[in-house]
Short mmCIF file of C-alpha atoms and ligand atoms in Angstrom, two decimals:
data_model
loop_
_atom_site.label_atom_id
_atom_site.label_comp_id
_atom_site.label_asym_id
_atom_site.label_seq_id
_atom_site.Cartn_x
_atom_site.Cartn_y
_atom_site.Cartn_z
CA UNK A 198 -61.82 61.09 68.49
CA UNK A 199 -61.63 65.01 67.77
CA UNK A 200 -61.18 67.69 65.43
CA UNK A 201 -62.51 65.56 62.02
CA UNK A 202 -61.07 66.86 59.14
CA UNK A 203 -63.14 65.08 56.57
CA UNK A 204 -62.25 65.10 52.70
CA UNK A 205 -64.09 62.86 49.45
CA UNK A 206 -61.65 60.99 47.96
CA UNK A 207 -62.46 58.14 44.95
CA UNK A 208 -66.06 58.67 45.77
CA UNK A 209 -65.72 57.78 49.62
CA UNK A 210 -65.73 60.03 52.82
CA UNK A 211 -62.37 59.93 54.75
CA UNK A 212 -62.14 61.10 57.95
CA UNK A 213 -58.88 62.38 59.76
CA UNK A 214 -59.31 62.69 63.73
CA UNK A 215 -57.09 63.50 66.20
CA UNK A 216 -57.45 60.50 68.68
CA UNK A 217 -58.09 61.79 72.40
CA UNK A 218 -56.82 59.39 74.96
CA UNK A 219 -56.81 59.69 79.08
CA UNK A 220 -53.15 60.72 79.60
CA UNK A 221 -53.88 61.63 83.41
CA UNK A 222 -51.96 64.96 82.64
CA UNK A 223 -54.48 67.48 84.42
CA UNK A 224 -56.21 70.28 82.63
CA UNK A 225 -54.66 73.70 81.84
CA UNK A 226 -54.85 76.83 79.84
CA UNK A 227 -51.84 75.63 77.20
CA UNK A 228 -54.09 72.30 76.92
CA UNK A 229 -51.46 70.08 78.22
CA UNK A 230 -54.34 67.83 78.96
CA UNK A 231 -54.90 67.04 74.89
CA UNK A 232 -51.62 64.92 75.13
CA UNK A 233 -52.17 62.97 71.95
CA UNK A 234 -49.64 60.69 69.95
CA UNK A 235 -51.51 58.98 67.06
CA UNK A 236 -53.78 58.90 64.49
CA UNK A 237 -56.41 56.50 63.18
CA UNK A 238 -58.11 57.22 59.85
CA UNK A 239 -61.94 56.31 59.19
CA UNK A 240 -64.15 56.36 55.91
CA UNK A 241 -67.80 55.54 55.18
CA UNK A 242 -70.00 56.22 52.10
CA UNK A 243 -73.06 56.87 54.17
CA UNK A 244 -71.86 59.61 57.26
CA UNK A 245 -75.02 59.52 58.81
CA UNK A 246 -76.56 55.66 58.40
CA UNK A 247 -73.79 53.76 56.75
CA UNK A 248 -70.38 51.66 58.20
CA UNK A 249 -67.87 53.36 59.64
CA UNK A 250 -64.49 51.63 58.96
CA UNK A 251 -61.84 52.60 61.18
CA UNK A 252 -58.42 52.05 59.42
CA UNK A 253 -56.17 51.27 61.96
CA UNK A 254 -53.00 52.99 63.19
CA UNK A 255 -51.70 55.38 60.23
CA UNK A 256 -48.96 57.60 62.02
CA UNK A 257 -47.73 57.66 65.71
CA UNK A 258 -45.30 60.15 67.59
CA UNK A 259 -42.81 57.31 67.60
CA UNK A 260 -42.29 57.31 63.75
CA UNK A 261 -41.67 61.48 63.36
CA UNK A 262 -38.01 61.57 64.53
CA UNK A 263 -38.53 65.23 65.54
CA UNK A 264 -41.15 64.84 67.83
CA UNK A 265 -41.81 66.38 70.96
CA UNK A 266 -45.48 65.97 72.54
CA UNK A 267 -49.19 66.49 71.43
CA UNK A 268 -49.95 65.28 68.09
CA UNK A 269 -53.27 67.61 67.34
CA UNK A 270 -55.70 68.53 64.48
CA UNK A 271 -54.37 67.12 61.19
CA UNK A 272 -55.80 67.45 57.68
CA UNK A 273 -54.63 65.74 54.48
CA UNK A 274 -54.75 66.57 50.99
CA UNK A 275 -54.60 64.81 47.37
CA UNK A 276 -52.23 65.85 44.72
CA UNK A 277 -51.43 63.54 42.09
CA UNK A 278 -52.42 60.04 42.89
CA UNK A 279 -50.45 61.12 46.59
CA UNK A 280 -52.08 61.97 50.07
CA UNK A 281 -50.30 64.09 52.24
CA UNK A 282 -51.25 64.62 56.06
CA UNK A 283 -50.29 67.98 57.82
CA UNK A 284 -49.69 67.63 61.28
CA UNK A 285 -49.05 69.58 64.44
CA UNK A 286 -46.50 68.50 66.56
CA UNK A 287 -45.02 70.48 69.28
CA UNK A 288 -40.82 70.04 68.86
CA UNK A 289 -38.23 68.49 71.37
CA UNK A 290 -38.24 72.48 72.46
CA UNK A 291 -41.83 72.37 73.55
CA UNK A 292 -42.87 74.92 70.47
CA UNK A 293 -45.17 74.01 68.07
CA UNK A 294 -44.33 73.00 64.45
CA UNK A 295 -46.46 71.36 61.33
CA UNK A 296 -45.04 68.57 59.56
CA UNK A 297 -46.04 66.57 56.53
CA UNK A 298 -46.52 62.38 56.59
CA UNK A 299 -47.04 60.95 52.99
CA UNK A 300 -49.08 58.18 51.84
CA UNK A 301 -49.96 56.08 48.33
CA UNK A 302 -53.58 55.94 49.87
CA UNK A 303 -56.38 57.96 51.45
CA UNK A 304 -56.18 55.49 54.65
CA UNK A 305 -52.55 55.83 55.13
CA UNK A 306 -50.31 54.70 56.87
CA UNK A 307 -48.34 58.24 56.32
CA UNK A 308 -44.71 57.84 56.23
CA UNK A 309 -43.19 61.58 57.58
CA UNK A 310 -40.53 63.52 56.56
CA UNK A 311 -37.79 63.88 58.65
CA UNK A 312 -38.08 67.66 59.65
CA UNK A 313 -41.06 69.75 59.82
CA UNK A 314 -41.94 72.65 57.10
CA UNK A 315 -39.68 75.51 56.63
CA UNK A 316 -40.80 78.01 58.59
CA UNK A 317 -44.41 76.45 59.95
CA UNK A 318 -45.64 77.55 63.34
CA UNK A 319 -48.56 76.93 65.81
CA UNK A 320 -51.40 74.45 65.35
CA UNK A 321 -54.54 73.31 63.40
CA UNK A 322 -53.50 73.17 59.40
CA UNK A 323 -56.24 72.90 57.06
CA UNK A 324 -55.83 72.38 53.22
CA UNK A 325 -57.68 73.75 50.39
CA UNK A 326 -57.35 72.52 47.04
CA UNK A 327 -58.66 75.03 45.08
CA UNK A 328 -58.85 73.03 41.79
CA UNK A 329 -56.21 75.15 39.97
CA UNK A 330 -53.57 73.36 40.61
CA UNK A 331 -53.17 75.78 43.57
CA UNK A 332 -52.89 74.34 47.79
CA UNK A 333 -53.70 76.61 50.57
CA UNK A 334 -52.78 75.75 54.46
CA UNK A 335 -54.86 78.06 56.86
CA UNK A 336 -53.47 77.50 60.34
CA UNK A 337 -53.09 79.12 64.16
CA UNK A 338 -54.34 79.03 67.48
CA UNK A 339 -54.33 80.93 70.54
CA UNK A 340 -53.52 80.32 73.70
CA UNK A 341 -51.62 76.51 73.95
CA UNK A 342 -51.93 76.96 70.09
CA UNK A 343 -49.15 79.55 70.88
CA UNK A 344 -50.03 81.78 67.91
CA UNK A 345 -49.68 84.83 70.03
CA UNK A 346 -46.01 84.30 70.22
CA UNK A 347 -45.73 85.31 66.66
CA UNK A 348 -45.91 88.74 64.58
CA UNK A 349 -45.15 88.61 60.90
CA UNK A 350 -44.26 84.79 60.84
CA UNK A 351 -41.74 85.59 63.67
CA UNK A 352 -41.24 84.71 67.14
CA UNK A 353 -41.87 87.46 69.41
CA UNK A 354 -38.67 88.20 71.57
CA UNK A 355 -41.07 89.31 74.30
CA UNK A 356 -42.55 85.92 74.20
CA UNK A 357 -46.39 85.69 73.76
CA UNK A 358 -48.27 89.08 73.34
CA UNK A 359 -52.04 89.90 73.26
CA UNK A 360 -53.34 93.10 71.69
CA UNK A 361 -55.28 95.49 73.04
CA UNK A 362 -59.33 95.00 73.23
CA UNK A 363 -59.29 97.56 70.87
CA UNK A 364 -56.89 96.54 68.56
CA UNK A 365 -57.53 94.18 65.69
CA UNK A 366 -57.51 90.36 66.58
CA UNK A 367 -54.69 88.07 66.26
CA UNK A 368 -55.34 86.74 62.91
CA UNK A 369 -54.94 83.09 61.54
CA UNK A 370 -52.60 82.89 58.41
CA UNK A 371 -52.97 81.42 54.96
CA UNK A 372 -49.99 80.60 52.46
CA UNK A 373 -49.81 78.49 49.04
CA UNK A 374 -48.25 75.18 49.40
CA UNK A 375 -45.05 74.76 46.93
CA UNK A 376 -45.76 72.18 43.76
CA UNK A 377 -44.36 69.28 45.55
CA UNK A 378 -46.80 69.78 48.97
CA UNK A 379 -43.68 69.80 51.37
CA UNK A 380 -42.92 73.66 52.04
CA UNK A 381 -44.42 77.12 51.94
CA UNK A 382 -44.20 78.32 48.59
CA UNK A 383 -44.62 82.34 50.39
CA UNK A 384 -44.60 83.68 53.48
CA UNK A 385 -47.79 83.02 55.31
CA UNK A 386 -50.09 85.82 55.17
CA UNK A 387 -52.75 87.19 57.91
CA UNK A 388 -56.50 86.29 57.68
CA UNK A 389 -58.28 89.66 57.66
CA UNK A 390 -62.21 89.06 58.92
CA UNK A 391 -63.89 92.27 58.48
CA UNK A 392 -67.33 93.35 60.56
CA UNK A 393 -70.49 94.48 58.61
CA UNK A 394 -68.77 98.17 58.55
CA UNK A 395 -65.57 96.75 56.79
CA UNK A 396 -63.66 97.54 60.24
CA UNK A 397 -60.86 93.88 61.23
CA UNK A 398 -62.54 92.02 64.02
CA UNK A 399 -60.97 93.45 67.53
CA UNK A 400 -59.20 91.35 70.35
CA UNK A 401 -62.02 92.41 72.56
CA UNK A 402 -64.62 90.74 70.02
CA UNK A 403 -64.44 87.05 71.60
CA UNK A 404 -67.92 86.63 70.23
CA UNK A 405 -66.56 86.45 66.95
CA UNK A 406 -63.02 86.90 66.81
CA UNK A 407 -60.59 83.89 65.27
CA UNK A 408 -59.31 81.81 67.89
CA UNK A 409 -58.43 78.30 66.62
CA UNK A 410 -59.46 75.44 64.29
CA UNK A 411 -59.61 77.02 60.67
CA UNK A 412 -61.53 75.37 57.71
CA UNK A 413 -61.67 76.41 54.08
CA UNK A 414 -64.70 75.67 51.42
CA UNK A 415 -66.03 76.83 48.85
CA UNK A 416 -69.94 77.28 47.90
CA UNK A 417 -71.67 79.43 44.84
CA UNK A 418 -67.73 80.25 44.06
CA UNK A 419 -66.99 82.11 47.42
CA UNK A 420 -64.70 81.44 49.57
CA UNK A 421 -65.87 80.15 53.36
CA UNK A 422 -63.10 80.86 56.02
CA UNK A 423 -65.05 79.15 59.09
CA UNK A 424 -63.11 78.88 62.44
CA UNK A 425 -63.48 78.36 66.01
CA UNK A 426 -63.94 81.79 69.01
CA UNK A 427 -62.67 79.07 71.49
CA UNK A 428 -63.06 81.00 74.85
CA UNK A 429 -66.92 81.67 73.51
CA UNK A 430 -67.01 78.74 71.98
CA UNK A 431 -68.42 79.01 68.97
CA UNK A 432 -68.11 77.68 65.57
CA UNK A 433 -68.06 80.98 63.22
CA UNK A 434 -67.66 81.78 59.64
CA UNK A 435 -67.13 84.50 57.41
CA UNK A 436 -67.05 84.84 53.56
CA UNK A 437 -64.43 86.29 50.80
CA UNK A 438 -63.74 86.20 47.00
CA UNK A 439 -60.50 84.72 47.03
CA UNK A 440 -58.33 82.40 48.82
CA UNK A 441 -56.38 84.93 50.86
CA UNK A 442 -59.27 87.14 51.74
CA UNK A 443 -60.13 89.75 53.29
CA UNK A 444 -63.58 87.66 54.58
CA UNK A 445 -66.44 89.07 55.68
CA UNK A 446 -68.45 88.12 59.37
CA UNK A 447 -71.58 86.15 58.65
CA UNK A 448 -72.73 84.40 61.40
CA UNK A 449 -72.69 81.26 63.79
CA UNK A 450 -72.34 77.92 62.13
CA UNK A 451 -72.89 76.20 65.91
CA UNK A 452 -73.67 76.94 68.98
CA UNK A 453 -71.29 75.80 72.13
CA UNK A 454 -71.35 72.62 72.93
CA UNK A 455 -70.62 69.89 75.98
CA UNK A 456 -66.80 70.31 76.45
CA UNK A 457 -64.56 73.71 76.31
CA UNK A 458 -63.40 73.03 72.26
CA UNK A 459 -65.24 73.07 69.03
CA UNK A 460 -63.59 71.59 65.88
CA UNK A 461 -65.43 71.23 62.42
CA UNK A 462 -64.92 70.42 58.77
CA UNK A 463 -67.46 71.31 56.09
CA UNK A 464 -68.14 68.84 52.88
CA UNK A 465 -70.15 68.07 50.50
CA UNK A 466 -70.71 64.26 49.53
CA UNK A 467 -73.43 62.90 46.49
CA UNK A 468 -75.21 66.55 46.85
CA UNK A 469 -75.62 66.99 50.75
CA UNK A 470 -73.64 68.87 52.90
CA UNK A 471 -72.28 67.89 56.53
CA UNK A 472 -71.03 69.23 59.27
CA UNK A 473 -68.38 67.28 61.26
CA UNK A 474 -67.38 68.42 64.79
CA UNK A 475 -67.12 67.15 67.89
CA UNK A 476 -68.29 66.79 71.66
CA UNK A 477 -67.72 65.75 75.16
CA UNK A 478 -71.29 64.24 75.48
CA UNK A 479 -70.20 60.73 75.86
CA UNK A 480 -67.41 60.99 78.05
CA UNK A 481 -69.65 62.86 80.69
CA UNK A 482 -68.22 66.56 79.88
CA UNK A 483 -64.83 65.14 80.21
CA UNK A 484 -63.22 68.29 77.95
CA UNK A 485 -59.96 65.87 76.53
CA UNK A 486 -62.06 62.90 75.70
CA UNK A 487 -64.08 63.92 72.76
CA UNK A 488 -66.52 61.89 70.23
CA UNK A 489 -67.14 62.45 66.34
CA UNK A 490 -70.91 64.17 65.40
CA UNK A 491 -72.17 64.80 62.00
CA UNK A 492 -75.03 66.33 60.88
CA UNK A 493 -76.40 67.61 57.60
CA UNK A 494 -75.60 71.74 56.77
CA UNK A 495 -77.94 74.06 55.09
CA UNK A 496 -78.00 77.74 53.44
CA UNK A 497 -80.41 79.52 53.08
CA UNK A 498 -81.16 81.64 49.07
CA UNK A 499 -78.33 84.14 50.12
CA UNK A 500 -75.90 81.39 50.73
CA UNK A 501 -75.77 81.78 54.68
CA UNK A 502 -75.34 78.67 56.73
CA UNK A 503 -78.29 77.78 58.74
CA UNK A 504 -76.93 77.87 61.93
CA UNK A 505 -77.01 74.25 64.37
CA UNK A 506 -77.72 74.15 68.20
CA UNK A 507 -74.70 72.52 69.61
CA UNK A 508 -76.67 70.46 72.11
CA UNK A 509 -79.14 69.23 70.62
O1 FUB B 136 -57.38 68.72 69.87
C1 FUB B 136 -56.47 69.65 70.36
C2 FUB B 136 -56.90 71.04 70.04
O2 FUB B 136 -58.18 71.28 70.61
C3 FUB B 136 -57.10 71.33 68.58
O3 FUB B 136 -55.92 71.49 67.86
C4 FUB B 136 -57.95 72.53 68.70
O4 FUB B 136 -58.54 72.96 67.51
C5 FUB B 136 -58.94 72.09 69.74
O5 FUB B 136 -59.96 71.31 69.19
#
């Protein structure tokens, strides 16, 4: 299992994987290699000692009648007595959409709609409810994630373009769900991460830059917009006011680990916080067959994350 997204819901830790698999399909760039088509869902009240219970089969490519191939990061969200899982799902036409399964219970089984959202593009959705009554979905990734096919939520005639080293990165986007969970309620906006002289991350920054695998929480009433550098590796976060941003770079949350991705979710459960990720220990380095880790995540009196050595 990859990519936990990992919620607290009716006092119990849920955890939403993808579910890796050996598909034989050999590795690439455009990750054809992560050729998943289900999801299991697993929940504990003790991440680090306790029983994991692994919930069985809750949604599979042969249930979402618009599907196409690689079912990747999900992450689900609660809104009146509902759960609602956001999906990836590349489309019949090989481009990636995000659709929406629906469930009475935190475990599933999600039942999908029959189209993806209005408008949704590229990979890795992650919800934050932001205890208003207002849902966010951060999303994008490079590379397979195609996100560099798109400028201002459209697809780029050219096909995929990369800015300049000098130019500012490609950013991941943010937009407010609509009341009943299903669409965007506004266009999705850019992620801005600034550097310590308020100047936007550049392309040529891969030490830093976003790349893929967004995750939203919220500590001492900021907002932490933590993501993954993929090519470098790196789990990296930086830190904003509102929702939308702009964020500001802080630092390394963890350090690369065995396998080319890294995939987190942050959360807090009866006072501790944890870090979920993931890594290709087990599977001897195998980069597509990845295994759950958690570990416990500290700040320090400013609020910075303490940051974790990936192979330890
Ligand atoms: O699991 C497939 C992809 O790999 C995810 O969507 C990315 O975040 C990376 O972990």
């Amino acid at each position: 299992m990859a990519d936990p997204a990992v919620h607290v819901f009716n006092d119990r830790l849920y955890i939403y994987p993808s579910h890796d698999w050996e598909s034989g399909i050999p590795e690439n760039d455009n990750g054809d290699h992560f050729n998943m088509k289900d999801y299991h869902v697993f929940s504990t009240d003790d991440p680090m000692k306790g029983e994991i219970v692994d919930h069985g089969l809750v949604l599979t490519t042969e249930d979402i009648p618009w599907a196409g191939r690689q079912l990747w990061d999900c992450d689900v969200a609660e809104k009146d007595g509902k759960y609602y899982m956001y999906f990836p799902l590349k489309d019949q036409n090989d481009i990636f959409r995000i659709g929406v399964a629906i469930s009475d219970r935190p475990e599933g089984p999600f039942i999908p709609q029959p189209d993806p959202m209005r408008g949704s593009y590229s990979i890795d959705p992650a919800v934050l409810n932001d205890g208003d009554g207002n849902y966010y979905m951060y999303f994008g990734g490079l590379w397979g994630g195609q996100l560099q096919r798109y400028r201002d939520n459209k697809a780029l005639e050219s096909g995929a373009t990369f800015p300049a080293d000098n130019e500012p990165s490609i950013p991941a986007r943010v937009a407010r769900l609509s009341a009943d969970m299903l669409q965007f309620a506004e266009e999705p906006k850019a992620i801005v991460i600034l550097d310590e002289n308020g100047q936007p991350l550049t392309a040529g920054d891969n030490e830093r830059r976003f790349f893929e695998a967004s995750w939203m929480h919220k500590y001492n009433g900021k907002y932490y917009f933590s993501y993954s550098t993929g090519d470098t590796h790196r789990l990296c976060y930086a830190v904003g006011d509102n929702p939308y941003g702009p964020f500001t770079y802080q630092g390394v949350i963890l350090t690369p680990v065995v396998g080319w991705t890294t995939h987190h979710s942050i959360v807090e459960y009866r006072s501790k916080w944890y870090l979920f990720h993931h890594d290709s220990v087990p599977s001897g380095g195998r980069t597509w067959l990845r295994s759950l880790k958690v570990c416990e995540l500290e700040y320090d009196a400013d609020g910075k994350i303490v940051t974790i050595e990936g192979l330890d």
